[in-house]
Amino acid sequence: MPFFFRLTATDGAARAGEMTTAHGVVHTPAFMPVGTQAAVKGVHHDDVRASGAEILLGNTYHLMLRPSAERIAALGGLHAFMRWPYPILTDSSGFQVMSLAPLRKITEEGVTFRSHIDGAMVELSPERAMEVQILLGSDIAMQLDECVKLPAERRDIERAVTLSLRWAERCKRAFAGAAPGRALFGIVQGGDDQTLRAESARALTDIGFDGYAIGGLAVGETQEVMLKIVAETAPALPAERPRYLMGVGTPADLLEAVARGIDMFDCVLPTRNGRHGLAFTRFGPINIKNAHHADDPRPLDAESRCPAARDFSRAYLHHLFRSGETLGGTLLSLINLYYYQDLMAGARAAIAAGRFADYVAETREQWTAKRDLREDDT
Amino acid sequence: MPFFFRLTATDGAARAGEMTTAHGVVHTPAFMPVGTQAAVKGVHHDDVRASGAEILLGNTYHLMLRPSAERIAALGGLHAFMRWPYPILTDSSGFQVMSLAPLRKITEEGVTFRSHIDGAMVELSPERAMEVQILLGSDIAMQLDECVKLPAERRDIERAVTLSLRWAERCKRAFAGAAPGRALFGIVQGGDDQTLRAESARALTDIGFDGYAIGGLAVGETQEVMLKIVAETAPALPAERPRYLMGVGTPADLLEAVARGIDMFDCVLPTRNGRHGLAFTRFGPINIKNAHHADDPRPLDAESRCPAARDFSRAYLHHLFRSGETLGGTLLSLINLYYYQDLMAGARAAIAAGRFADYVAETREQWTAKRDLREDDT
């Protein structure tokens, strides 16, 4: 089964599509839960699947350090290892090296960094990044890139862009040995500089990838800046390829990015916020740890598709967090994963119906309309 | 529906029975998972139920302190609060006051202790213990007792026994106001002194309870001492009432106690050990954190009724613990809960078939026979 993407509907700049991989079809716009260490934090895979997730993200940086790509390959690849027989995308480590590794040195050859786990020095070249992801067996691999924290000097951003482009070429060559059907995405860099973003997008398109990501956003800039970059970069990418906005974001971020032509997202927010007691709901965010939930017999959302949002009272969820029971984080993570999937399913349906702008407006209105069902202090 | 217990089979001292409560039937010998704070640690109720659990234990001590019995009552009682519509037994706090409260003072009237949560002084009399459990709405309430840590002086044990008996009478009077169908169990105390145990059992039987617990064991004594006390105490209790050995124990403890006439157990071991990487299996205990599991593609038990024991490799479970992913503790807790339930189901079937001694022997043999499927260092 070759990797294949086709658009099924467009509505303004918003797009709905189908991405076919060797492990199944992904309907876009798609949200990918993050399975950093071959597990979505606190949530059983079966529940992740039941939430509607069609594709997971695995973090190459974490997996190559522990348990190692070679070990996972010997155990049958990442799908078999974690028993997730559906599509998987692996990132290339660029972002984690920037944010997690205590020491790192970037050269033309690649990046050398100190493992945050055991202190060992690790070398990661574009070729090794491809080898690792081929060993993991992901359906979609990402090029190795250099990700720059914002704000940054233009010359630093420019240097990272041109280096990332040379690495993109090397990744494409190295990935030629991957099994048929596997896809490789290039990553547009350029910080908040639209000239550099446009150059990066054009050069990557010239190299030619199965899909294109916009990287280096959600790294400190405002939502306004991020959406401006997205709005200007997405049209510079080939319409017939999937577009992936890495590491984004809130429900509002997702809707606004879809409106600007993005097809794929990943983010730890649903699970991280869930573990911290913050629920994303149709009625806006709800901080279940707030005292006024202690006696509230109502569920978070009686009409949710998520059993946990229907079955348990706010009082009980509040109690779990107050008592330090990890079940609370598990249930809220799950509620959030369902909400993100439902948000994307609604977007797909609205795009197909040619009413995406209305969908965004209605969704936003509902986030703020029912004050008695949420709260104002989150 | 009145509370009702009937024996369905006996095999030597071992007994199989059915305990009918307002929330359903419990088949004995029964293991009750512990839902300390209205949740079984790390495991979703639906999975606890799927493991075969017919009854849960809730800790009155924890629930009265947080979120409070009055709050739970206002939210519809413990069954509704935690959404567990099946039988629930609540303990009376005696053991937790002994083991958790930093300051405690025991008088004829009751016990006064400092809450380990907010430092408030809490008074708990036999009457208040009944009121709290009636508010919680448990199917089986336990008398307030004084639990003594072993080893202890005989005079301390004796004082606790006689005080617990006076409290037992007051509990019975106070419990008369409970809804019909709810049961109250007395608790035999007496430490490791069989004369005191026999006196306690006789006096409690004279008062008359719906069932009888053996308390104050698994508090520091050897398994040999515990089983001796159980063997001598169980026959002193009315044959037609259920017998509950509190806070016990390992799989071996359970089988040996069933052989001596015990019908009910509760213990945190399946979940606590699960969180720490220790699995109870048909092949004996397995410490999944040991390095030799890192490359083992085999499941913990391919023939287990528990999906997690079949679906995930030992290598993957090992990885989850090494990576600090809480999913590992959740999966092992679940595997252990299934194992405990299966152990009890096997006991019930063996007693009905008149071959309980063989069942114990076969189970013990399997724990040690398949060395390649377990390990020797746990």
PDB file of N, CA, C and O in Angstrom, chain A residues 283 286 292 298 314 365-377:
ATOM      1  N   PHE A 283     -17.944  23.410  26.506  1.00  0.00           N
ATOM      2  CA  PHE A 283     -18.302  24.641  27.210  1.00  0.00           C
ATOM      3  C   PHE A 283     -17.072  25.448  27.584  1.00  0.00           C
ATOM      4  O   PHE A 283     -17.135  26.333  28.423  1.00  0.00           O
ATOM      5  N   ILE A 286     -12.375  23.774  31.738  1.00  0.00           N
ATOM      6  CA  ILE A 286     -12.891  23.654  33.105  1.00  0.00           C
ATOM      7  C   ILE A 286     -11.771  23.136  33.991  1.00  0.00           C
ATOM      8  O   ILE A 286     -11.202  22.072  33.723  1.00  0.00           O
ATOM      9  N   HIS A 292     -15.381  24.922  43.749  1.00  0.00           N
ATOM     10  CA  HIS A 292     -16.833  24.931  43.538  1.00  0.00           C
ATOM     11  C   HIS A 292     -17.347  23.669  42.843  1.00  0.00           C
ATOM     12  O   HIS A 292     -18.548  23.470  42.738  1.00  0.00           O
ATOM     13  N   ARG A 298     -23.229  17.158  38.538  1.00  0.00           N
ATOM     14  CA  ARG A 298     -23.355  17.063  37.079  1.00  0.00           C
ATOM     15  C   ARG A 298     -22.097  16.470  36.444  1.00  0.00           C
ATOM     16  O   ARG A 298     -20.985  16.694  36.915  1.00  0.00           O
ATOM     17  N   ARG A 314     -18.767  15.874  38.354  1.00  0.00           N
ATOM     18  CA  ARG A 314     -17.673  16.817  38.575  1.00  0.00           C
ATOM     19  C   ARG A 314     -17.154  16.677  40.011  1.00  0.00           C
ATOM     20  O   ARG A 314     -15.952  16.807  40.256  1.00  0.00           O
ATOM     21  N   GLU A 365     -18.566  30.237  20.151  1.00  0.00           N
ATOM     22  CA  GLU A 365     -19.675  30.784  20.932  1.00  0.00           C
ATOM     23  C   GLU A 365     -20.022  29.839  22.082  1.00  0.00           C
ATOM     24  O   GLU A 365     -20.253  30.259  23.218  1.00  0.00           O
ATOM     25  N   GLN A 366     -20.025  28.555  21.773  1.00  0.00           N
ATOM     26  CA  GLN A 366     -20.372  27.588  22.820  1.00  0.00           C
ATOM     27  C   GLN A 366     -19.319  27.563  23.939  1.00  0.00           C
ATOM     28  O   GLN A 366     -19.642  27.285  25.088  1.00  0.00           O
ATOM     29  N   TRP A 367     -18.069  27.848  23.583  1.00  0.00           N
ATOM     30  CA  TRP A 367     -17.022  27.880  24.614  1.00  0.00           C
ATOM     31  C   TRP A 367     -17.304  28.928  25.685  1.00  0.00           C
ATOM     32  O   TRP A 367     -16.838  28.828  26.807  1.00  0.00           O
ATOM     33  N   THR A 368     -18.023  29.956  25.313  1.00  0.00           N
ATOM     34  CA  THR A 368     -18.222  31.052  26.263  1.00  0.00           C
ATOM     35  C   THR A 368     -19.673  31.229  26.677  1.00  0.00           C
ATOM     36  O   THR A 368     -19.961  31.905  27.664  1.00  0.00           O
ATOM     37  N   ALA A 369     -20.621  30.607  25.944  1.00  0.00           N
ATOM     38  CA  ALA A 369     -22.039  30.902  26.176  1.00  0.00           C
ATOM     39  C   ALA A 369     -22.548  30.336  27.501  1.00  0.00           C
ATOM     40  O   ALA A 369     -23.178  31.038  28.286  1.00  0.00           O
ATOM     41  N   LYS A 370     -22.286  29.078  27.758  1.00  0.00           N
ATOM     42  CA  LYS A 370     -22.923  28.415  28.896  1.00  0.00           C
ATOM     43  C   LYS A 370     -22.080  28.562  30.155  1.00  0.00           C
ATOM     44  O   LYS A 370     -21.430  27.633  30.607  1.00  0.00           O
ATOM     45  N   ARG A 371     -22.146  29.729  30.726  1.00  0.00           N
ATOM     46  CA  ARG A 371     -21.295  30.024  31.874  1.00  0.00           C
ATOM     47  C   ARG A 371     -21.571  29.092  33.048  1.00  0.00           C
ATOM     48  O   ARG A 371     -20.670  28.794  33.827  1.00  0.00           O
ATOM     49  N   ASP A 372     -22.797  28.669  33.193  1.00  0.00           N
ATOM     50  CA  ASP A 372     -23.090  27.806  34.341  1.00  0.00           C
ATOM     51  C   ASP A 372     -22.449  26.429  34.174  1.00  0.00           C
ATOM     52  O   ASP A 372     -22.293  25.698  35.131  1.00  0.00           O
ATOM     53  N   LEU A 373     -22.091  26.093  32.945  1.00  0.00           N
ATOM     54  CA  LEU A 373     -21.493  24.778  32.720  1.00  0.00           C
ATOM     55  C   LEU A 373     -19.969  24.827  32.706  1.00  0.00           C
ATOM     56  O   LEU A 373     -19.304  23.827  32.556  1.00  0.00           O
ATOM     57  N   ARG A 374     -19.403  26.016  32.800  1.00  0.00           N
ATOM     58  CA  ARG A 374     -17.956  26.066  32.911  1.00  0.00           C
ATOM     59  C   ARG A 374     -17.616  27.012  34.053  1.00  0.00           C
ATOM     60  O   ARG A 374     -18.254  26.958  35.102  1.00  0.00           O
ATOM     61  N   GLU A 375     -16.657  27.825  33.913  1.00  0.00           N
ATOM     62  CA  GLU A 375     -16.294  28.762  34.960  1.00  0.00           C
ATOM     63  C   GLU A 375     -15.447  29.831  34.304  1.00  0.00           C
ATOM     64  O   GLU A 375     -14.987  29.671  33.187  1.00  0.00           O
ATOM     65  N   ASP A 376     -15.217  30.908  35.023  1.00  0.00           N
ATOM     66  CA  ASP A 376     -14.583  32.053  34.384  1.00  0.00           C
ATOM     67  C   ASP A 376     -13.132  32.246  34.778  1.00  0.00           C
ATOM     68  O   ASP A 376     -12.476  33.155  34.291  1.00  0.00           O
ATOM     69  N   ASP A 377     -12.637  31.397  35.642  1.00  0.00           N
ATOM     70  CA  ASP A 377     -11.332  31.678  36.224  1.00  0.00           C
ATOM     71  C   ASP A 377     -10.218  30.792  35.700  1.00  0.00           C
ATOM     72  O   ASP A 377      -9.207  30.629  36.352  1.00  0.00           O
TER      73      ASP A 377
END
